[in-house]
Amino acid sequence: MSAYTVFVVDDEKDILELICEYLTQKGYAVKIFENGESFLREFEKSEPDIVILDIMLPDIDGYEICKRIRKNSEVPIIMLSAKGEELDKVLGLELGSDDYISKPFSLSELEARIKKILRRVNKGSIKQDNVIETFGIKVDFNQRNIFYNSTQIELSPKEFETFALLLRESNKVLKRRYILERIWGDPALYDERMVDDVIKRIRRKILQYNLPVEIKTMWGLGYKLEEKKDEHKN
């Protein structure tokens, strides 16, 4: 099996060298970049299997790079930032990153996150090649699109995966831990608040596109997608 390609963007040379050496030893093909411009030039030529992206860069910050990537690509992105900066984490996820790691971090943890994301992406590309329709909302797993009344709903990768899961299993109450495991991977590696944040964003999209559903919070249990009740009916 050919090696997965990893692009790493960070202006700290020590971190770049450590990540490059470690992942190369683990069998990955690694390219490193010290600024956003050089990364974007290379990204336009060849897309990697996953991107490790620092937020604080000397020229273009990680948020802007993430936005540019998401205009044309769904390549997985893991964002890096200083420990304890919760706003960085939330904004990164809202812009479409797949995961977030606070500095300092262990290289073994980084590799574990990479493996989980690549496993999920590869599994999805093989298994989810169908189309379902629930409450009049159509999900195309092959194209990774969601439509309602022929209008495409603009969603980040995590929003798509979570919303699609809720639609597919709309007859169930889904626990936060279950959603976390299905969308992110090993629950031990992630915070359940990541689920809450994505649910909030999906709720905003439901209102924005006037979708005929609502996500109910089942206190002590989890979340459930239900058809929205028509308040005008007697």
Short mmCIF file of N, CA, C and O in Angstrom, two decimals, residues 141-190:
data_model
loop_
_atom_site.label_atom_id
_atom_site.label_comp_id
_atom_site.label_asym_id
_atom_site.label_seq_id
_atom_site.Cartn_x
_atom_site.Cartn_y
_atom_site.Cartn_z
N PHE A 141 -24.46 10.52 -0.31
CA PHE A 141 -23.22 10.20 0.39
C PHE A 141 -22.03 10.12 -0.57
O PHE A 141 -20.90 10.38 -0.17
N ASN A 142 -22.31 9.77 -1.82
CA ASN A 142 -21.21 9.68 -2.78
C ASN A 142 -20.64 11.05 -3.09
O ASN A 142 -19.42 11.25 -3.10
N GLN A 143 -21.51 12.05 -3.32
CA GLN A 143 -21.08 13.41 -3.62
C GLN A 143 -20.93 14.26 -2.36
O GLN A 143 -20.45 15.39 -2.43
N ARG A 144 -21.36 13.71 -1.20
CA ARG A 144 -21.30 14.41 0.08
C ARG A 144 -22.06 15.74 0.02
O ARG A 144 -21.56 16.79 0.41
N ASN A 145 -23.31 15.65 -0.48
CA ASN A 145 -24.18 16.81 -0.59
C ASN A 145 -25.51 16.52 0.07
O ASN A 145 -25.96 15.37 0.12
N ILE A 146 -26.16 17.57 0.56
CA ILE A 146 -27.51 17.48 1.11
C ILE A 146 -28.37 18.52 0.41
O ILE A 146 -27.96 19.68 0.29
N PHE A 147 -29.57 18.09 -0.07
CA PHE A 147 -30.47 18.98 -0.81
C PHE A 147 -31.85 19.00 -0.18
O PHE A 147 -32.31 18.00 0.38
N TYR A 148 -32.50 20.15 -0.30
CA TYR A 148 -33.91 20.26 0.06
C TYR A 148 -34.59 21.14 -0.98
O TYR A 148 -34.14 22.27 -1.24
N ASN A 149 -35.64 20.61 -1.61
CA ASN A 149 -36.33 21.34 -2.69
C ASN A 149 -35.34 21.80 -3.76
O ASN A 149 -35.38 22.96 -4.20
N SER A 150 -34.44 20.91 -4.13
CA SER A 150 -33.43 21.16 -5.18
C SER A 150 -32.38 22.20 -4.79
O SER A 150 -31.55 22.59 -5.61
N THR A 151 -32.40 22.67 -3.54
CA THR A 151 -31.40 23.62 -3.06
C THR A 151 -30.35 22.89 -2.25
O THR A 151 -30.68 22.14 -1.33
N GLN A 152 -29.08 23.10 -2.60
CA GLN A 152 -28.01 22.46 -1.84
C GLN A 152 -27.77 23.20 -0.54
O GLN A 152 -27.66 24.43 -0.52
N ILE A 153 -27.67 22.47 0.56
CA ILE A 153 -27.41 23.05 1.87
C ILE A 153 -25.89 23.14 2.05
O ILE A 153 -25.19 22.13 1.97
N GLU A 154 -25.39 24.35 2.26
CA GLU A 154 -23.95 24.55 2.42
C GLU A 154 -23.53 24.11 3.82
O GLU A 154 -23.98 24.67 4.82
N LEU A 155 -22.68 23.09 3.87
CA LEU A 155 -22.26 22.52 5.15
C LEU A 155 -20.76 22.25 5.15
O LEU A 155 -20.18 21.91 4.11
N SER A 156 -20.15 22.40 6.30
CA SER A 156 -18.75 22.00 6.46
C SER A 156 -18.70 20.46 6.50
O SER A 156 -19.74 19.81 6.68
N PRO A 157 -17.53 19.86 6.33
CA PRO A 157 -17.45 18.39 6.37
C PRO A 157 -18.05 17.78 7.63
O PRO A 157 -18.79 16.81 7.57
N LYS A 158 -17.74 18.36 8.80
CA LYS A 158 -18.27 17.81 10.06
C LYS A 158 -19.78 18.03 10.17
O LYS A 158 -20.50 17.18 10.70
N GLU A 159 -20.26 19.16 9.68
CA GLU A 159 -21.70 19.41 9.68
C GLU A 159 -22.41 18.40 8.78
O GLU A 159 -23.46 17.87 9.15
N PHE A 160 -21.84 18.15 7.60
CA PHE A 160 -22.44 17.17 6.69
C PHE A 160 -22.52 15.80 7.34
O PHE A 160 -23.58 15.15 7.34
N GLU A 161 -21.41 15.33 7.90
CA GLU A 161 -21.37 13.99 8.47
C GLU A 161 -22.33 13.84 9.64
O GLU A 161 -23.01 12.82 9.78
N THR A 162 -22.40 14.87 10.48
CA THR A 162 -23.29 14.81 11.65
C THR A 162 -24.75 14.88 11.23
O THR A 162 -25.59 14.11 11.72
N PHE A 163 -25.08 15.80 10.33
CA PHE A 163 -26.46 15.95 9.86
C PHE A 163 -26.90 14.68 9.13
O PHE A 163 -28.02 14.19 9.31
N ALA A 164 -26.01 14.13 8.30
CA ALA A 164 -26.33 12.90 7.58
C ALA A 164 -26.59 11.75 8.54
O ALA A 164 -27.50 10.93 8.33
N LEU A 165 -25.81 11.68 9.61
CA LEU A 165 -26.01 10.64 10.62
C LEU A 165 -27.37 10.79 11.30
O LEU A 165 -28.11 9.82 11.50
N LEU A 166 -27.73 12.03 11.65
CA LEU A 166 -29.02 12.29 12.28
C LEU A 166 -30.18 11.93 11.34
O LEU A 166 -31.20 11.38 11.78
N LEU A 167 -30.02 12.22 10.06
CA LEU A 167 -31.06 11.90 9.09
C LEU A 167 -31.16 10.39 8.88
O LEU A 167 -32.26 9.83 8.81
N ARG A 168 -30.04 9.73 8.79
CA ARG A 168 -30.03 8.28 8.56
C ARG A 168 -30.64 7.54 9.75
O ARG A 168 -31.30 6.52 9.59
N GLU A 169 -30.41 8.06 10.95
CA GLU A 169 -30.88 7.37 12.16
C GLU A 169 -31.91 8.23 12.90
O GLU A 169 -31.89 8.34 14.12
N SER A 170 -32.81 8.83 12.13
CA SER A 170 -33.79 9.75 12.70
C SER A 170 -34.80 9.06 13.61
O SER A 170 -35.53 9.73 14.34
N ASN A 171 -34.84 7.74 13.57
CA ASN A 171 -35.77 7.01 14.44
C ASN A 171 -35.18 6.73 15.82
O ASN A 171 -35.80 6.08 16.64
N LYS A 172 -33.96 7.25 16.06
CA LYS A 172 -33.26 6.95 17.31
C LYS A 172 -32.86 8.23 18.04
O LYS A 172 -32.70 9.28 17.42
N VAL A 173 -32.67 8.10 19.35
CA VAL A 173 -31.99 9.13 20.13
C VAL A 173 -30.52 8.79 20.11
O VAL A 173 -30.12 7.69 20.51
N LEU A 174 -29.70 9.71 19.61
CA LEU A 174 -28.27 9.46 19.47
C LEU A 174 -27.51 10.11 20.62
O LEU A 174 -27.58 11.33 20.82
N LYS A 175 -26.80 9.30 21.38
CA LYS A 175 -26.00 9.83 22.48
C LYS A 175 -24.83 10.63 21.94
O LYS A 175 -24.31 10.35 20.85
N ARG A 176 -24.40 11.63 22.71
CA ARG A 176 -23.26 12.45 22.28
C ARG A 176 -22.03 11.58 22.04
O ARG A 176 -21.29 11.78 21.08
N ARG A 177 -21.80 10.63 22.93
CA ARG A 177 -20.64 9.75 22.79
C ARG A 177 -20.71 8.93 21.51
O ARG A 177 -19.71 8.70 20.85
N TYR A 178 -21.92 8.50 21.15
CA TYR A 178 -22.11 7.72 19.92
C TYR A 178 -21.79 8.57 18.70
O TYR A 178 -21.09 8.13 17.77
N ILE A 179 -22.31 9.82 18.69
CA ILE A 179 -22.02 10.73 17.57
C ILE A 179 -20.52 11.00 17.49
O ILE A 179 -19.93 10.98 16.40
N LEU A 180 -19.90 11.24 18.65
CA LEU A 180 -18.47 11.52 18.69
C LEU A 180 -17.68 10.37 18.09
O LEU A 180 -16.76 10.57 17.28
N GLU A 181 -18.05 9.15 18.45
CA GLU A 181 -17.33 7.97 17.96
C GLU A 181 -17.54 7.78 16.47
O GLU A 181 -16.59 7.46 15.73
N ARG A 182 -18.76 7.99 15.99
CA ARG A 182 -19.06 7.78 14.58
C ARG A 182 -18.41 8.84 13.69
O ARG A 182 -17.98 8.54 12.57
N ILE A 183 -18.33 10.08 14.17
CA ILE A 183 -17.86 11.18 13.32
C ILE A 183 -16.38 11.48 13.53
O ILE A 183 -15.64 11.72 12.57
N TRP A 184 -15.91 11.45 14.77
CA TRP A 184 -14.52 11.81 15.05
C TRP A 184 -13.60 10.61 15.27
O TRP A 184 -12.44 10.67 14.96
N GLY A 185 -14.13 9.55 15.86
CA GLY A 185 -13.28 8.40 16.16
C GLY A 185 -13.34 8.05 17.64
O GLY A 185 -14.40 8.13 18.26
N ASP A 186 -12.22 7.64 18.18
CA ASP A 186 -12.14 7.19 19.57
C ASP A 186 -12.60 8.29 20.52
O ASP A 186 -11.97 9.34 20.61
N PRO A 187 -13.69 8.07 21.29
CA PRO A 187 -14.19 9.10 22.21
C PRO A 187 -13.17 9.52 23.27
O PRO A 187 -13.26 10.63 23.80
N ALA A 188 -12.23 8.66 23.56
CA ALA A 188 -11.23 8.99 24.58
C ALA A 188 -10.30 10.11 24.11
O ALA A 188 -9.67 10.77 24.93
N LEU A 189 -10.26 10.34 22.81
CA LEU A 189 -9.34 11.35 22.27
C LEU A 189 -10.01 12.71 22.08
O LEU A 189 -9.33 13.70 21.80
N TYR A 190 -11.35 12.77 22.22
CA TYR A 190 -12.06 13.99 21.87
C TYR A 190 -13.00 14.43 22.98
O TYR A 190 -13.41 13.65 23.83
#
